[in-house]
CSV table of C-alpha atoms in Angstrom, one decimal:
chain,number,residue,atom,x,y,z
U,289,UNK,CA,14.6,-23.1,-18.8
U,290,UNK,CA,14.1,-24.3,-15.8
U,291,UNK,CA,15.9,-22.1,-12.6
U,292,UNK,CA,15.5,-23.2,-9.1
U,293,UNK,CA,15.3,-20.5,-5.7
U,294,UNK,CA,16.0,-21.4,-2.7
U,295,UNK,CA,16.0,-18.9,0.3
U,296,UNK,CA,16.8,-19.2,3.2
U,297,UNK,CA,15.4,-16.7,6.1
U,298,UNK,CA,14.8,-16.6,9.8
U,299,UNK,CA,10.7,-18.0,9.8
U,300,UNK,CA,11.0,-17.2,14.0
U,301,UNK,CA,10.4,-13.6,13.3
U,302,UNK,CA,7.5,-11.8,12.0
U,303,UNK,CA,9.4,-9.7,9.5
U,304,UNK,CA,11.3,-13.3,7.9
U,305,UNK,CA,8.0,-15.1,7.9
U,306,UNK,CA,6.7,-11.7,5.8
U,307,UNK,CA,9.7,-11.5,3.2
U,308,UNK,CA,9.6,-15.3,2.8
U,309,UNK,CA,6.1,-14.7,1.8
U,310,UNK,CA,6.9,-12.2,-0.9
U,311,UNK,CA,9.6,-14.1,-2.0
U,312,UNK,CA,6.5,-16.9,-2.4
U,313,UNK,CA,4.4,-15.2,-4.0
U,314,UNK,CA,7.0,-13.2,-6.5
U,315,UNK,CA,7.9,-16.8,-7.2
U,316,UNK,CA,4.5,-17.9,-7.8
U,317,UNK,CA,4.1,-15.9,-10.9
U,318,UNK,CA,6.6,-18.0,-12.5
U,319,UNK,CA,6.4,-21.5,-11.5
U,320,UNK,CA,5.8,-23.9,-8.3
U,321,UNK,CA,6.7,-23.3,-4.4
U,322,UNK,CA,7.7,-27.1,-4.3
U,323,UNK,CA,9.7,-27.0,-0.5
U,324,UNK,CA,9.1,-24.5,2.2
U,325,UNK,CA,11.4,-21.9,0.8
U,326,UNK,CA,12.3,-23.8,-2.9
U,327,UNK,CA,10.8,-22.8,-5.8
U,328,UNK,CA,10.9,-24.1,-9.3
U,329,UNK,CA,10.2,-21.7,-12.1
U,330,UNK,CA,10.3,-22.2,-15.9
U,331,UNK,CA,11.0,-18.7,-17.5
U,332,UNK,CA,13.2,-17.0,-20.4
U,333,UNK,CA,16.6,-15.4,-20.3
U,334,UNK,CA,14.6,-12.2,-19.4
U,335,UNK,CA,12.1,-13.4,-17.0
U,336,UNK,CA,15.5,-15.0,-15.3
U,337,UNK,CA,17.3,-11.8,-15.0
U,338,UNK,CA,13.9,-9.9,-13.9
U,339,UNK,CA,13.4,-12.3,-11.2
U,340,UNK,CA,16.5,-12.0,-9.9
U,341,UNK,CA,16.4,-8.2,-9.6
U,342,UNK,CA,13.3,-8.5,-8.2
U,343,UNK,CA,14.1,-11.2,-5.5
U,344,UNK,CA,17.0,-9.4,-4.6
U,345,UNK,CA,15.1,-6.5,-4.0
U,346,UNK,CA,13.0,-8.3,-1.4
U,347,UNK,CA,15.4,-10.0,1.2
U,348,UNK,CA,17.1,-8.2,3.6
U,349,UNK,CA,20.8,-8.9,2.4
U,350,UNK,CA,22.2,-8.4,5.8
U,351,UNK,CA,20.5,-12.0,7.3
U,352,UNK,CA,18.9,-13.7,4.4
U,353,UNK,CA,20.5,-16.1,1.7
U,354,UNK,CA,18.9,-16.6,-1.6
U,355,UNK,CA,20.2,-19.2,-4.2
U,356,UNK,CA,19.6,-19.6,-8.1
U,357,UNK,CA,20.1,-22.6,-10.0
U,358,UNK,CA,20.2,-22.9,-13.6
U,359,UNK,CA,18.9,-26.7,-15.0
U,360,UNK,CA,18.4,-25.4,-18.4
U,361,UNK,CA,15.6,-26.9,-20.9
U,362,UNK,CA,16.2,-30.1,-20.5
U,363,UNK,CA,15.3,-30.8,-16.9
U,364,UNK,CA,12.4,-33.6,-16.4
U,365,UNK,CA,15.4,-36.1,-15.8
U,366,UNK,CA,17.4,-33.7,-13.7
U,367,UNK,CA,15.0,-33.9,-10.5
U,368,UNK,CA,14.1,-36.4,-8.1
U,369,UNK,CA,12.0,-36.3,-5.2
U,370,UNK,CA,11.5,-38.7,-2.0
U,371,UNK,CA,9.2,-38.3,0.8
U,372,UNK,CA,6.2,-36.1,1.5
U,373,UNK,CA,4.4,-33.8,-0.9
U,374,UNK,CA,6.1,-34.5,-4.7
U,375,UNK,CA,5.4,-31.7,-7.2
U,376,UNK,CA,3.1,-31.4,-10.1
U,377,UNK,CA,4.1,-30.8,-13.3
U,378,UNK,CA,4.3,-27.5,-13.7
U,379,UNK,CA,4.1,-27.4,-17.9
U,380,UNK,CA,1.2,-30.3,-17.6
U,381,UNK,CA,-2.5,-29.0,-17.4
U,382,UNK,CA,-3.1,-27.9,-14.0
U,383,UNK,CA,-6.4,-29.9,-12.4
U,384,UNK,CA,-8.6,-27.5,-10.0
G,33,UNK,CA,28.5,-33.7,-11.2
G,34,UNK,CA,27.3,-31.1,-9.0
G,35,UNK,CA,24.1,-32.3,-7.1
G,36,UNK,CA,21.8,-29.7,-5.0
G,37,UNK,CA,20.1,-31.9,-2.3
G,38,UNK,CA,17.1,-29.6,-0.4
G,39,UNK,CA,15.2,-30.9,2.4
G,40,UNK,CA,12.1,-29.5,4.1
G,41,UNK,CA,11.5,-31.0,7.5
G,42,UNK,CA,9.8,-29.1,10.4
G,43,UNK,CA,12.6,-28.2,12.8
G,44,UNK,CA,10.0,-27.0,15.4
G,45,UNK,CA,10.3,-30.3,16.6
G,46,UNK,CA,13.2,-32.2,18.4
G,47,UNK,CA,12.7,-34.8,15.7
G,48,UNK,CA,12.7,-32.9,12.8
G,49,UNK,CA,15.9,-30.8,14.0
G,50,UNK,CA,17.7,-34.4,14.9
G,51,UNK,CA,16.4,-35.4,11.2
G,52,UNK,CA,18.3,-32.4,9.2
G,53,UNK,CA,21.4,-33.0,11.5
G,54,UNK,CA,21.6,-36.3,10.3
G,55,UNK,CA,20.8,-35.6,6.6
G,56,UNK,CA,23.3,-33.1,7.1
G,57,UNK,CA,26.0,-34.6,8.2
G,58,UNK,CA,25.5,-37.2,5.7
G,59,UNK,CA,25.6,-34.4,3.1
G,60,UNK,CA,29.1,-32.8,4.5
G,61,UNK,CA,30.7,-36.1,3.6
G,62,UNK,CA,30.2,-35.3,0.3
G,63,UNK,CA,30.2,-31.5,0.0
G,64,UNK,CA,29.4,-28.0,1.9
G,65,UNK,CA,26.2,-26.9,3.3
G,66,UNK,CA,25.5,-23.6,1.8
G,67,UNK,CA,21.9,-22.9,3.5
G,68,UNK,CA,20.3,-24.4,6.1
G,69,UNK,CA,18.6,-27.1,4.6
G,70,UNK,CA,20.7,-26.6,0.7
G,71,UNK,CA,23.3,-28.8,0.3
G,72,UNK,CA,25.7,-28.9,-2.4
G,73,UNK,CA,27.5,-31.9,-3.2
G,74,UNK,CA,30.1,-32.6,-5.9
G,75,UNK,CA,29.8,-36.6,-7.0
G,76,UNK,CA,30.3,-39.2,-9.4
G,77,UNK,CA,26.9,-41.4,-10.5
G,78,UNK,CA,27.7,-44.1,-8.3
G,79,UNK,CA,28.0,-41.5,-5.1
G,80,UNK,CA,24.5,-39.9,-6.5
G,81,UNK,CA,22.9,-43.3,-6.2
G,82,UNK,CA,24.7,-44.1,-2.9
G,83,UNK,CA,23.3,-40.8,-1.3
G,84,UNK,CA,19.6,-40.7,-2.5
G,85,UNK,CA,19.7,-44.7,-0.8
G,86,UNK,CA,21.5,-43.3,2.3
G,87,UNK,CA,19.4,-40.0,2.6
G,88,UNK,CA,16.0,-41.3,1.7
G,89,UNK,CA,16.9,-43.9,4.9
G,90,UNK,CA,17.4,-41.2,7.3
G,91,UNK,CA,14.2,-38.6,6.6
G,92,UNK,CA,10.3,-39.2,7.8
G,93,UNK,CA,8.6,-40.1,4.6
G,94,UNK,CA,5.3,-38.8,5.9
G,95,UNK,CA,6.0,-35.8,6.1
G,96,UNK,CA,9.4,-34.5,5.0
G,97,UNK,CA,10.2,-33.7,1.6
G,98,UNK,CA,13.6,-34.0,0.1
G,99,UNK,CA,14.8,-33.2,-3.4
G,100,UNK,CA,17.4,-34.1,-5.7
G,101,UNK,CA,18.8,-32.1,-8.6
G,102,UNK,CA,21.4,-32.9,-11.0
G,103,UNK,CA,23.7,-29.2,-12.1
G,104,UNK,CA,25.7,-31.8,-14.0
G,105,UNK,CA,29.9,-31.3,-14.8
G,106,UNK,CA,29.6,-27.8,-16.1
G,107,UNK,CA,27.8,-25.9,-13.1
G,108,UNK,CA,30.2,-22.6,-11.9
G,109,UNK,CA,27.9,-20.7,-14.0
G,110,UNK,CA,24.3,-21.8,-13.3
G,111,UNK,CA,24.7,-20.6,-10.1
G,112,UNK,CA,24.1,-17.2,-8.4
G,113,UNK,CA,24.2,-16.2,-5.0
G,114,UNK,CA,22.4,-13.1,-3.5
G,115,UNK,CA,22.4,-11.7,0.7
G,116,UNK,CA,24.2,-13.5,3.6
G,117,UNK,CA,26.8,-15.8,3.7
G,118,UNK,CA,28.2,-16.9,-0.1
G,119,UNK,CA,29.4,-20.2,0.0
G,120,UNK,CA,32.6,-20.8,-0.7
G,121,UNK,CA,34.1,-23.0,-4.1
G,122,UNK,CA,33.6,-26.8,-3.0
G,123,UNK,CA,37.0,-27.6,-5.6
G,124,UNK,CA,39.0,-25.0,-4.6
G,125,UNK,CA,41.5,-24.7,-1.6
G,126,UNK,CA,40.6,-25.4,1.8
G,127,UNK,CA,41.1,-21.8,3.6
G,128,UNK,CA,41.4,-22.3,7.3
């Protein structure tokens, strides 16, 4: 399935700017960073409920917001994107 | 349907701040704001094309990035909320 984060975090301070990027790259194991602070991810029930445990683990609860969206397996006509820097596919091959 | 509209703009910049007022406001015509730059917007298909046209009119193509996705009718449980400031249930009373 496809899940969607989004977290939002105060990027003015040194210690947001550091949890946003271990949000990033906790993220990155699983999928695409495809905004500043969204990620896509395709994982299994599992992997969804890891994530979340893990994630969760990472923000400080007190300032931060974090958001998960379920779109399910059926999500290529679910998304659509205007403007600057559109995502690759994140099941296609990946070009280097 | 339950549409989740994200926009990255750089609000280090006058501009860019001005920009994701505007998108905003736009956005809280048509539902709640539940991060800074995550909007969730309950619509029907002809309000989903309406907003893309209207939203995709207001952002710097160069170099913002704004994303649509589509939760569809049956969305209260595809989505979790974790840390600071739960939003509240766009089709429920209005608590003042």
């Amino acid at each position: 399935m496809l899940i969607l984060i989004t977290y939002d975090v105060n990027t003015t301070t040194p210690e947001g700017r550091k949890r946003l990027s271990k949000v990033a790259k906790k993220c990155l194991a699983y999928g695409q960073r495809v905004q500043n602070s969204v990620f896509e991810c395709v994982v299994d029930a599992t992997q969804f409920k890891q994530i979340k445990l893990q994630l969760a683990d990472l923000i400080d609860s007190e300032t931060d917001s974090l958001r998960f969206y379920n779109l399910g397996d059926r999500y290529k006509s679910k998304v659509d994107h205007f403007g600057a820097r559109a995502s690759y596919d994140i099941e296609g091959p990946l070009i280097i």
